[in-house]
CSV table of C-alpha atoms in Angstrom, one decimal:
chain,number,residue,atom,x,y,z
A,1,UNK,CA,76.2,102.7,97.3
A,2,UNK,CA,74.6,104.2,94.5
A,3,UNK,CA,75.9,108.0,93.6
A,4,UNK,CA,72.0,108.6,92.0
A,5,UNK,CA,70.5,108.0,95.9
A,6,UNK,CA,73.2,110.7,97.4
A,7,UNK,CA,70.9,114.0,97.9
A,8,UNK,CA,73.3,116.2,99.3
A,9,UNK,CA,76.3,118.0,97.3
A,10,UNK,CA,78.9,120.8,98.5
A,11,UNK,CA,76.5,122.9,97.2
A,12,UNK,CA,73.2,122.4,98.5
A,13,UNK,CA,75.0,122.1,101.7
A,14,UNK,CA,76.6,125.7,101.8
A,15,UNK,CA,73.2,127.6,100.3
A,16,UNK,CA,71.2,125.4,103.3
A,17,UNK,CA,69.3,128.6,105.4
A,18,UNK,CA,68.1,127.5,108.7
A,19,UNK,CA,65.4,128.6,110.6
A,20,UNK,CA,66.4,130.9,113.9
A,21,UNK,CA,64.7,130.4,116.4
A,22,UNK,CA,65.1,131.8,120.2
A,23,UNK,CA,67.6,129.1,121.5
A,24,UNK,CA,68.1,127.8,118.3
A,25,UNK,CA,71.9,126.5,117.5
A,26,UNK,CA,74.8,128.8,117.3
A,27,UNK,CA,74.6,129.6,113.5
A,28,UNK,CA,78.8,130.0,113.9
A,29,UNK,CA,78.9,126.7,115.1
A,30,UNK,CA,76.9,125.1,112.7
A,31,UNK,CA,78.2,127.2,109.8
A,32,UNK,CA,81.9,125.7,110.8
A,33,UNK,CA,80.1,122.1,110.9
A,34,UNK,CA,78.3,122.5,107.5
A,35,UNK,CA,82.3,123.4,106.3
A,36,UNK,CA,83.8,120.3,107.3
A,37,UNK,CA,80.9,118.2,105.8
A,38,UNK,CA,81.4,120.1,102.3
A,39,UNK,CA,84.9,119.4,102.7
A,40,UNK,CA,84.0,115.6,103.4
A,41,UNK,CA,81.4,115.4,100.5
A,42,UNK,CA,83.8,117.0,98.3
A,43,UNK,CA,86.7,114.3,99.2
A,44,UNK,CA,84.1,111.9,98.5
A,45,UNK,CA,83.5,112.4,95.3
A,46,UNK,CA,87.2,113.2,94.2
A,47,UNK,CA,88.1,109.7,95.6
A,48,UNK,CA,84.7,107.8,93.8
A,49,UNK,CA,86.1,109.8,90.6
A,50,UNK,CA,89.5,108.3,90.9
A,51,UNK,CA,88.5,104.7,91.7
A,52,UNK,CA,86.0,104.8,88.8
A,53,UNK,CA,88.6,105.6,86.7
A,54,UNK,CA,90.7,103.0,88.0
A,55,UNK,CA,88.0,100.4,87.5
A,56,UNK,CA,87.6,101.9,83.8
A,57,UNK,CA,91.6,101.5,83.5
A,58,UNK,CA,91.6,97.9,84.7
A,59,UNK,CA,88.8,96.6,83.0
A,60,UNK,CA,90.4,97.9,80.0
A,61,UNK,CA,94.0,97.0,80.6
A,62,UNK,CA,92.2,93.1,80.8
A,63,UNK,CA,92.4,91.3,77.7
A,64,UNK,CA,96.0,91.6,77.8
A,65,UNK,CA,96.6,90.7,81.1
A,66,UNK,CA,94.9,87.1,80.5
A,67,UNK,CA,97.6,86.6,77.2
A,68,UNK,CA,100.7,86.0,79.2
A,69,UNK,CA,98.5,83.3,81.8
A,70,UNK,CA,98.2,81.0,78.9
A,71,UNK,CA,101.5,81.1,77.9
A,72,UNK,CA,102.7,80.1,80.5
A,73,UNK,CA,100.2,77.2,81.4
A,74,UNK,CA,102.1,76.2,78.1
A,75,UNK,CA,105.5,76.4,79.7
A,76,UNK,CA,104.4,74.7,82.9
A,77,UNK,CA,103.1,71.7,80.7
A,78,UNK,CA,106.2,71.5,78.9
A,79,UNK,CA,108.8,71.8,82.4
A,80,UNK,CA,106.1,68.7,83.6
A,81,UNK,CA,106.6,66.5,80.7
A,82,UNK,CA,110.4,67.4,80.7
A,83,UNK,CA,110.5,66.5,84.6
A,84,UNK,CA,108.5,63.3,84.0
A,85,UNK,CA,110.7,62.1,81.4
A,86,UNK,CA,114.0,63.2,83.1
A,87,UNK,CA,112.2,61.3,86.8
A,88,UNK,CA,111.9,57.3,84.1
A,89,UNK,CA,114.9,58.0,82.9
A,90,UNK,CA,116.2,58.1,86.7
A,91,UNK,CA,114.4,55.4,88.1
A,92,UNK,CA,115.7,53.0,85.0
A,93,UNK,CA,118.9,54.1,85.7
A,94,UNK,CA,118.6,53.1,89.4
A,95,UNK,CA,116.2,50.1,89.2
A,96,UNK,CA,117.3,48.8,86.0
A,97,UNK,CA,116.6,47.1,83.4
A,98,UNK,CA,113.8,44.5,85.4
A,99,UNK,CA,111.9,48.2,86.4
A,100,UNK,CA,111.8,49.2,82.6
A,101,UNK,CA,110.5,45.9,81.2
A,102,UNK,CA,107.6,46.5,84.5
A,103,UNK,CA,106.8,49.5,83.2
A,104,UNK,CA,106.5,48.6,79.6
């Protein structure tokens, strides 16, 4: 939803005249309607406002939320190699010495 295509605001809404008419509406009634959808509009906008911002805060706060992801792809790489070599070292120890000369 684009906020350029909205045509209404609190204000337009409360100025709105309406024609009278012989049965037209109750203008009470529609005065107290008109109320609640200022009150809505205006919620609207206050919570677009905040999630804009929040958007602006997170696209900022980013780059530096990326950083730490590398490091530790590094870490995990390391703990891999480390549980690899720890793993052979088990399997020569349990196999032996005929599993080791397989291997090489």
């Amino acid at each position: 939803m684009s906020i350029d295509r909205i045509q209404l605001n609190g204000k337009k809404i409360l100025e709105k005249d309406f024609k009278t008419g012989i049965r037209g509406y109750s203008q009470e009634e529609v005065d107290e309607f008109l109320d609640i959808i200022i009150q809505d509009y205006d919620n609207f906008k206050q919570e677009i406002d905040r999630l804009n911002e929040e958007i602006e805060k997170l696209k900022s706060s980013r780059p530096t939320t990326e950083a730490p992801r590398a490091r530790s792809t590094q870490q995990n790489t390391q703990v891999n190699y480390d549980v690899l070599k720890r793993l052979s070292n088990l399997e020569k120890a349990v196999f032996g010495k005929r599993y080791a000369e397989s291997e090489e």
